[in-house]
């Protein structure tokens, strides 16, 4: 293990971001100014934002020409899936939403046919208004040269710049789309822990083109194994390989055992079934119920107007108490907008109140319904009255919608004729 990895495990290199931590001082490096070619200074701060793992914040200042530049770069691992944020900007308050945009993310505003392609800007930690200001500054940079060499083009760009500036007044609703194959970008939900009706978050599987752009090499596996080959010897073998922990990014081991995946091909049933478990918590002993939450399972608590989408928290086997503690930890303790300059008194008060309600549920002082909704049907909640029916729990199976099948990749799945040549 390298020195960086050892420090990463101990938390010595990347510390939690905290504006009140006097020991969290940036590293200052003498650097060349690319504007006047004199020496300036670059300040590097290695820190951690819980939702985005580790980041590097850099700030360059030149005392000779007074040129400055700030950037944010991801120092953590690329996420398992890409992420697509779609925000309907309706009010001026939406312009204050914090945004983490990595350098691999593209930004689009369909109403203006405007797009900032991936890898054309460095990563940034800003607001929606800041993103628009940065786009305007980029377009205005070469305007003096355009006015001298091509006045017609300069005039059209000036008209477009004015349209971008008007967006900040939010006279009309517009859509902001951030598409990041690395999964390391983020748009703030100011209503957390409640669901944000204006914001849609979708996770997707990267294409080979995405992996190539990110510099990821994916080895193709050969599936033409025959009986009697090494495949048979692997059936009862547990494979161990090195990975990074999805929570803290520390080196860890993953155990894997070969399993068989099959598809039931029935024109009527067609495997289009999903399951939902609803449990009414009326007794503290309910907290000890075993619970299996898959990565495709969402969690709802209607009394708190709370919904945790699929892919959040990942898949885990725990208890109801453990799930609630993980939810509180994710929303309250690990929320990057609860500390430093990003924190506001109103937001902190709402999230603190949410945490107190979770504590009351765990202590049995508040009756609520816990709903596990898994489109893949791979989640489970223990029936403590088994083999008798559980009077506190309702299990419902129903047909998935087209959108849910699309999220699970079932609409494009070929279940017949795939072996034909």
Coordinates of C-alpha atoms in Angstrom, one line a residue:
X1 CA 0.0 0.0 0.0
X2 CA 1.4 3.4 -1.0
X3 CA 1.8 6.3 1.4
X4 CA -1.2 8.1 -0.2
X5 CA -3.4 5.1 0.3
X6 CA -2.3 4.7 3.9
X7 CA -3.1 8.3 4.6
X8 CA -6.3 8.0 2.7
X9 CA -7.4 5.2 5.0
X10 CA -6.5 7.1 8.1
X11 CA -8.1 10.2 6.8
X12 CA -4.9 12.2 6.9
X13 CA -4.9 13.5 3.4
X14 CA -8.6 14.2 2.6
X15 CA -10.3 15.7 5.7
X16 CA -14.0 16.5 6.0
X17 CA -14.8 20.0 4.7
X18 CA -15.2 22.3 7.7
X19 CA -15.0 26.1 7.7
X20 CA -14.3 26.2 11.4
X21 CA -11.3 23.8 11.3
X22 CA -8.2 25.9 11.7
X23 CA -5.9 22.9 11.0
X24 CA -7.4 22.5 7.5
X25 CA -4.9 24.8 5.8
X26 CA -4.3 24.7 2.0
X27 CA -0.9 23.8 0.5
X28 CA 0.7 26.7 -1.3
X29 CA 2.8 26.0 -4.5
X30 CA 4.6 28.5 -6.7
X31 CA 3.2 28.3 -10.2
X32 CA 3.6 30.0 -13.6
X33 CA 0.9 32.5 -14.6
X34 CA -0.3 31.6 -18.1
X35 CA -1.4 35.3 -18.7
X36 CA 1.7 37.3 -17.9
X37 CA 4.2 34.4 -17.5
X38 CA 5.3 35.6 -14.1
X39 CA 5.3 33.4 -11.0
X40 CA 2.2 33.3 -9.0
X41 CA 0.9 30.9 -6.2
X42 CA -1.5 28.0 -6.3
X43 CA -3.4 26.9 -3.1
X44 CA -4.5 23.3 -3.0
X45 CA -7.0 22.0 -0.5
X46 CA -7.6 18.3 -0.3
X47 CA -11.0 17.7 1.3
X48 CA -14.1 15.4 1.3
X49 CA -17.7 16.1 0.5
X50 CA -19.6 13.1 1.6
X51 CA -21.9 12.8 -1.5
X52 CA -18.9 13.1 -3.8
X53 CA -16.1 11.5 -1.9
X54 CA -12.7 13.3 -2.2
X55 CA -12.1 16.5 -4.1
X56 CA -9.2 18.9 -4.7
X57 CA -10.0 22.6 -4.6
X58 CA -7.3 24.8 -6.3
X59 CA -7.0 28.5 -6.4
X60 CA -4.4 30.4 -8.4
X61 CA -3.5 34.1 -7.9
X62 CA -0.9 36.2 -9.7
X63 CA 0.3 39.3 -7.9
X64 CA 1.7 40.8 -11.1
X65 CA -1.4 40.9 -13.4
X66 CA -4.0 40.1 -10.7
X67 CA -5.3 37.2 -12.6
X68 CA -7.1 34.5 -10.5
X69 CA -8.6 31.1 -11.3
X70 CA -10.4 28.6 -9.1
X71 CA -11.1 24.9 -9.9
X72 CA -12.5 21.8 -8.4
X73 CA -11.4 18.3 -9.3
X74 CA -12.6 14.9 -8.2
X75 CA -9.9 12.9 -6.4
X76 CA -12.2 10.0 -5.6
X77 CA -13.2 7.0 -7.7
X78 CA -15.5 7.2 -10.7
X79 CA -19.0 6.0 -9.6
X80 CA -20.6 2.7 -10.7
X81 CA -23.2 4.6 -12.9
X82 CA -23.5 7.9 -14.7
X83 CA -26.0 10.4 -13.4
X84 CA -28.5 12.8 -15.2
X85 CA -30.0 15.7 -13.3
X86 CA -33.0 17.6 -14.9
X87 CA -34.1 20.7 -13.0
X88 CA -37.1 22.9 -13.9
X89 CA -35.9 26.4 -12.8
X90 CA -39.1 28.3 -11.9
X91 CA -38.1 30.9 -9.3
X92 CA -35.2 33.2 -8.5
X93 CA -34.6 31.0 -5.4
X94 CA -33.7 28.2 -7.7
X95 CA -30.7 30.2 -8.9
X96 CA -29.2 29.8 -5.4
X97 CA -29.1 26.0 -5.6
X98 CA -25.6 24.7 -5.0
X99 CA -24.1 22.7 -7.9
X100 CA -21.1 20.4 -8.0
X101 CA -20.1 20.0 -11.7
X102 CA -17.2 17.8 -12.6
X103 CA -15.1 18.3 -15.7
X104 CA -16.7 15.3 -17.3
X105 CA -20.2 16.7 -17.1
X106 CA -22.1 18.4 -19.9
X107 CA -24.6 21.2 -19.3
X108 CA -27.6 21.8 -21.5
X109 CA -30.5 24.4 -21.6
X110 CA -32.9 23.0 -24.3
X111 CA -34.9 26.2 -24.5
X112 CA -31.9 28.1 -25.9
X113 CA -30.3 25.1 -27.8
X114 CA -27.3 25.8 -25.5
X115 CA -24.8 23.1 -24.5
X116 CA -21.5 23.1 -22.7
X117 CA -19.8 19.9 -23.8
X118 CA -18.0 17.6 -21.4
X119 CA -14.3 18.3 -20.8
X120 CA -14.5 21.9 -22.1
X121 CA -14.6 23.4 -18.6
X122 CA -12.8 22.5 -15.4
X123 CA -14.9 21.2 -12.5
X124 CA -16.6 23.8 -10.2
X125 CA -18.4 24.1 -7.0
X126 CA -20.9 26.9 -7.6
X127 CA -24.6 27.8 -7.9
X128 CA -26.9 27.8 -10.9
X129 CA -26.4 31.5 -11.2
X130 CA -22.7 30.9 -11.1
X131 CA -22.9 28.4 -13.9
X132 CA -24.7 31.0 -16.1
X133 CA -22.2 33.7 -15.2
X134 CA -19.3 31.4 -16.1
X135 CA -21.0 30.6 -19.5
X136 CA -21.5 34.3 -20.2
X137 CA -17.9 35.1 -19.3
X138 CA -16.6 32.4 -21.6
X139 CA -18.7 33.8 -24.5
X140 CA -17.6 37.4 -23.8
X141 CA -13.9 36.5 -23.6
X142 CA -13.2 36.7 -27.4
X143 CA -15.9 39.3 -28.3
X144 CA -13.5 42.2 -28.9
X145 CA -11.6 40.1 -31.5
X146 CA -14.9 38.9 -33.1
X147 CA -16.2 42.5 -33.4
X148 CA -13.0 43.4 -35.3
X149 CA -12.8 40.4 -37.5
X150 CA -16.4 39.2 -37.9
X151 CA -19.0 41.8 -36.7
X152 CA -22.0 39.6 -37.9
X153 CA -21.0 36.7 -35.8
X154 CA -20.1 39.0 -32.8
X155 CA -23.6 40.5 -33.0
X156 CA -25.3 37.1 -32.9
X157 CA -23.2 36.0 -30.0
X158 CA -24.0 39.2 -28.2
X159 CA -27.8 38.6 -28.6
X160 CA -27.3 35.1 -27.2
X161 CA -25.3 36.4 -24.3
X162 CA -28.2 38.8 -23.5
X163 CA -30.6 35.8 -23.6
X164 CA -28.4 33.9 -21.1
X165 CA -28.3 36.9 -18.8
X166 CA -32.2 37.2 -18.9
X167 CA -32.4 33.6 -17.6
X168 CA -31.1 34.8 -14.2
X169 CA -34.3 36.9 -13.8
X170 CA -36.3 33.7 -14.3
X171 CA -39.0 35.6 -16.2
X172 CA -39.8 32.3 -17.9
X173 CA -39.4 28.7 -16.7
X174 CA -36.4 26.9 -18.2
X175 CA -34.7 23.5 -17.9
X176 CA -31.2 22.9 -16.8
X177 CA -29.7 19.4 -17.5
X178 CA -26.4 18.2 -16.2
X179 CA -25.3 14.8 -17.6
X180 CA -22.2 13.3 -15.9
X181 CA -21.0 9.8 -17.0
X182 CA -18.6 9.8 -14.0
X183 CA -21.5 10.2 -11.5
X184 CA -19.6 12.8 -9.5
X185 CA -21.9 15.9 -10.2
X186 CA -24.7 17.0 -8.0
X187 CA -27.6 19.6 -7.8
X188 CA -28.8 20.5 -4.4
X189 CA -32.3 19.7 -3.1
X190 CA -33.2 22.7 -0.9
X191 CA -36.3 20.8 0.4
X192 CA -34.4 17.9 1.8
X193 CA -35.4 15.5 3.3
X194 CA -38.6 16.0 1.4
X195 CA -38.8 15.1 -2.3
X196 CA -37.9 17.9 -4.8
X197 CA -40.7 18.0 -7.3
X198 CA -38.7 20.2 -9.7
X199 CA -35.6 18.0 -9.8
X200 CA -35.3 14.6 -11.4
X201 CA -32.3 12.3 -10.9
X202 CA -31.7 9.4 -13.1
X203 CA -28.8 6.9 -13.0
X204 CA -27.7 5.1 -16.1
X205 CA -25.1 2.5 -17.3
X206 CA -22.2 4.1 -19.2
X207 CA -21.7 3.3 -22.9
X208 CA -18.3 2.2 -24.2
X209 CA -17.9 5.7 -25.6
X210 CA -18.4 7.1 -22.1
X211 CA -15.8 4.7 -20.7
X212 CA -13.3 5.7 -23.4
X213 CA -13.8 9.4 -22.6
X214 CA -13.2 8.8 -18.9
X215 CA -10.2 6.7 -19.6
X216 CA -11.7 3.5 -18.3
X217 CA -10.7 0.2 -19.8
X218 CA -13.4 -2.5 -19.7
X219 CA -12.2 -6.0 -20.6
X220 CA -14.6 -8.1 -22.7
X221 CA -15.4 -11.4 -21.1
X222 CA -15.6 -14.6 -23.2
X223 CA -18.9 -16.4 -22.7
X224 CA -18.1 -19.5 -24.9
X225 CA -17.2 -21.7 -21.9
X226 CA -18.0 -25.4 -22.4
X227 CA -18.9 -28.1 -19.9
X228 CA -15.8 -29.5 -18.3
X229 CA -13.8 -26.3 -18.6
X230 CA -12.7 -24.0 -15.8
X231 CA -16.3 -22.8 -15.5
X232 CA -17.3 -26.0 -13.7
X233 CA -14.5 -25.7 -11.2
X234 CA -15.6 -22.1 -10.3
X235 CA -19.2 -23.1 -9.4
X236 CA -18.4 -23.9 -5.8
X237 CA -15.5 -21.5 -5.5
X238 CA -15.6 -18.2 -3.7
X239 CA -13.5 -15.6 -5.6
X240 CA -11.9 -12.7 -3.7
X241 CA -10.7 -9.6 -5.4
X242 CA -9.6 -6.1 -4.3
X243 CA -12.0 -3.1 -4.6
X244 CA -12.6 0.2 -2.9
X245 CA -15.3 0.7 -0.2
X246 CA -18.2 2.5 -1.9
X247 CA -18.6 4.7 1.3
X248 CA -15.1 5.7 2.4
X249 CA -13.1 4.6 -0.7
X250 CA -10.7 2.6 1.5
X251 CA -9.2 -0.6 0.1
X252 CA -11.4 -3.6 0.8
X253 CA -12.0 -7.2 -0.3
X254 CA -15.1 -8.4 -2.3
X255 CA -16.2 -12.0 -2.1
X256 CA -18.0 -13.3 -5.2
X257 CA -19.6 -16.7 -5.9
X258 CA -20.7 -17.8 -9.3
X259 CA -24.5 -18.0 -9.7
X260 CA -27.0 -18.8 -12.5
X261 CA -29.2 -16.1 -14.0
X262 CA -32.3 -17.3 -15.9
X263 CA -35.2 -15.6 -17.5
X264 CA -38.8 -16.9 -17.4
X265 CA -40.2 -16.5 -21.0
X266 CA -44.0 -16.3 -20.6
X267 CA -46.1 -14.1 -22.9
X268 CA -48.6 -13.5 -20.1
X269 CA -46.5 -13.1 -17.0
X270 CA -43.2 -12.0 -18.8
X271 CA -41.5 -11.4 -15.4
X272 CA -43.2 -8.0 -15.3
X273 CA -43.9 -8.2 -11.5
X274 CA -42.7 -5.9 -8.8
X275 CA -43.1 -6.1 -5.0
X276 CA -43.7 -3.6 -2.3
X277 CA -43.7 -4.1 1.5
X278 CA -45.6 -1.7 3.8
X279 CA -45.0 -2.0 7.5
X280 CA -46.9 0.0 10.2
X281 CA -44.5 0.6 13.1
X282 CA -46.5 0.5 16.3
X283 CA -44.0 -1.1 18.7
X284 CA -40.3 -0.5 19.4
X285 CA -39.7 -4.2 18.8
X286 CA -40.4 -3.6 15.1
X287 CA -37.0 -2.0 15.0
X288 CA -35.3 -5.4 15.2
X289 CA -37.0 -6.7 12.1
X290 CA -34.5 -8.0 9.5
X291 CA -34.6 -6.1 6.3
X292 CA -33.0 -6.6 2.9
X293 CA -32.8 -3.5 0.7
X294 CA -31.6 -4.0 -2.9
X295 CA -30.1 -1.1 -4.9
X296 CA -33.4 -0.8 -6.9
X297 CA -35.5 -0.3 -3.7
X298 CA -36.8 3.1 -2.7
X299 CA -38.0 3.9 0.9
X300 CA -41.0 6.1 1.7
X301 CA -42.2 7.4 5.1
X302 CA -45.5 9.2 4.3
X303 CA -45.9 10.8 7.7
X304 CA -42.6 12.7 7.2
X305 CA -43.2 13.3 3.5
X306 CA -39.9 11.6 2.9
X307 CA -38.8 9.5 -0.1
X308 CA -35.4 7.9 -0.6
X309 CA -34.9 7.0 -4.2
X310 CA -33.4 3.9 -5.6
X311 CA -29.6 3.6 -5.7
X312 CA -29.4 5.8 -2.5
X313 CA -27.6 4.0 0.3
X314 CA -27.0 1.1 -2.1
X315 CA -28.0 -2.5 -1.3
X316 CA -27.7 -3.7 2.3
X317 CA -28.9 -6.3 4.8
X318 CA -29.7 -4.7 8.1
X319 CA -32.6 -4.1 10.5
X320 CA -35.3 -1.4 10.4
X321 CA -33.4 0.5 13.1
X322 CA -30.2 0.2 11.0
X323 CA -31.9 1.5 7.9
X324 CA -33.4 4.5 9.8
X325 CA -30.0 5.3 11.3
X326 CA -28.4 5.1 7.8
X327 CA -31.1 7.5 6.5
X328 CA -30.5 10.0 9.3
X329 CA -26.7 9.7 8.8
X330 CA -27.1 10.4 5.0
X331 CA -29.5 13.3 5.3
X332 CA -28.2 15.0 8.4
X333 CA -24.7 14.0 9.4
X334 CA -23.2 13.6 5.9
X335 CA -25.0 16.4 4.2
X336 CA -22.3 18.7 2.7
X337 CA -24.7 21.7 2.8
X338 CA -25.0 21.4 6.6
X339 CA -21.6 22.8 7.3
X340 CA -19.4 25.8 6.3
X341 CA -20.6 28.6 4.1
X342 CA -23.2 26.4 2.4
X343 CA -25.2 26.1 5.6
X344 CA -28.2 28.3 6.3
X345 CA -30.1 28.5 9.6
X346 CA -33.4 27.6 8.0
X347 CA -32.0 24.5 6.2
X348 CA -30.1 23.4 9.2
X349 CA -33.2 23.7 11.4
X350 CA -35.3 21.6 9.1
X351 CA -32.8 18.9 8.8
X352 CA -32.2 18.9 12.5
X353 CA -35.9 18.5 13.1
X354 CA -36.0 15.6 10.6
X355 CA -33.2 13.9 12.5
X356 CA -35.2 14.3 15.8
X357 CA -38.2 12.7 14.2
X358 CA -36.1 9.7 13.1
X359 CA -34.9 9.3 16.7
X360 CA -38.5 9.3 17.9
X361 CA -39.4 6.6 15.4
X362 CA -36.5 4.4 16.6
X363 CA -37.5 5.0 20.2
X364 CA -41.1 4.0 19.5
X365 CA -42.4 7.4 20.3
X366 CA -43.9 8.0 16.8
X367 CA -46.0 5.7 14.8
X368 CA -45.3 5.8 11.0
X369 CA -45.5 3.6 7.9
X370 CA -42.3 2.3 6.3
X371 CA -42.8 1.5 2.6
X372 CA -40.2 -0.5 0.6
X373 CA -40.9 -0.2 -3.1
X374 CA -38.7 -2.4 -5.2
X375 CA -39.4 -2.6 -9.0
X376 CA -37.1 -5.6 -9.2
X377 CA -38.8 -7.4 -6.4
X378 CA -35.5 -8.2 -4.7
X379 CA -36.2 -6.6 -1.3
X380 CA -37.5 -8.3 1.9
X381 CA -38.9 -7.3 5.3
X382 CA -39.1 -9.9 8.1
X383 CA -42.5 -11.3 9.2
X384 CA -42.1 -11.8 12.9
X385 CA -45.4 -13.7 13.1
X386 CA -44.3 -16.3 10.5
X387 CA -45.7 -18.8 9.5
X388 CA -48.9 -16.8 10.4
X389 CA -49.7 -13.6 8.4
X390 CA -48.2 -10.4 9.9
X391 CA -51.1 -8.0 10.9
X392 CA -48.7 -5.0 10.8
X393 CA -47.3 -5.7 7.3
X394 CA -48.9 -5.5 3.8
X395 CA -47.2 -7.1 0.8
X396 CA -48.4 -6.0 -2.6
X397 CA -47.3 -7.3 -6.0
X398 CA -48.3 -5.3 -9.1
X399 CA -47.3 -4.6 -12.7
X400 CA -44.3 -2.3 -13.4
X401 CA -44.8 0.8 -15.5
X402 CA -43.0 1.4 -18.7
X403 CA -40.7 3.9 -17.0
X404 CA -39.7 1.4 -14.3
X405 CA -38.9 -1.2 -16.9
X406 CA -36.9 1.4 -18.7
X407 CA -34.9 2.2 -15.5
X408 CA -34.2 -1.5 -15.0
X409 CA -33.2 -2.1 -18.7
X410 CA -36.0 -4.6 -19.3
X411 CA -37.6 -2.9 -22.3
X412 CA -34.6 -3.6 -24.4
X413 CA -33.9 -7.1 -23.0
X414 CA -34.1 -9.9 -25.5
X415 CA -35.5 -13.0 -24.0
X416 CA -35.9 -15.2 -27.0
X417 CA -33.8 -16.0 -30.0
X418 CA -30.7 -14.6 -28.4
X419 CA -28.7 -17.9 -29.0
X420 CA -29.6 -18.0 -32.7
X421 CA -26.8 -17.2 -35.2

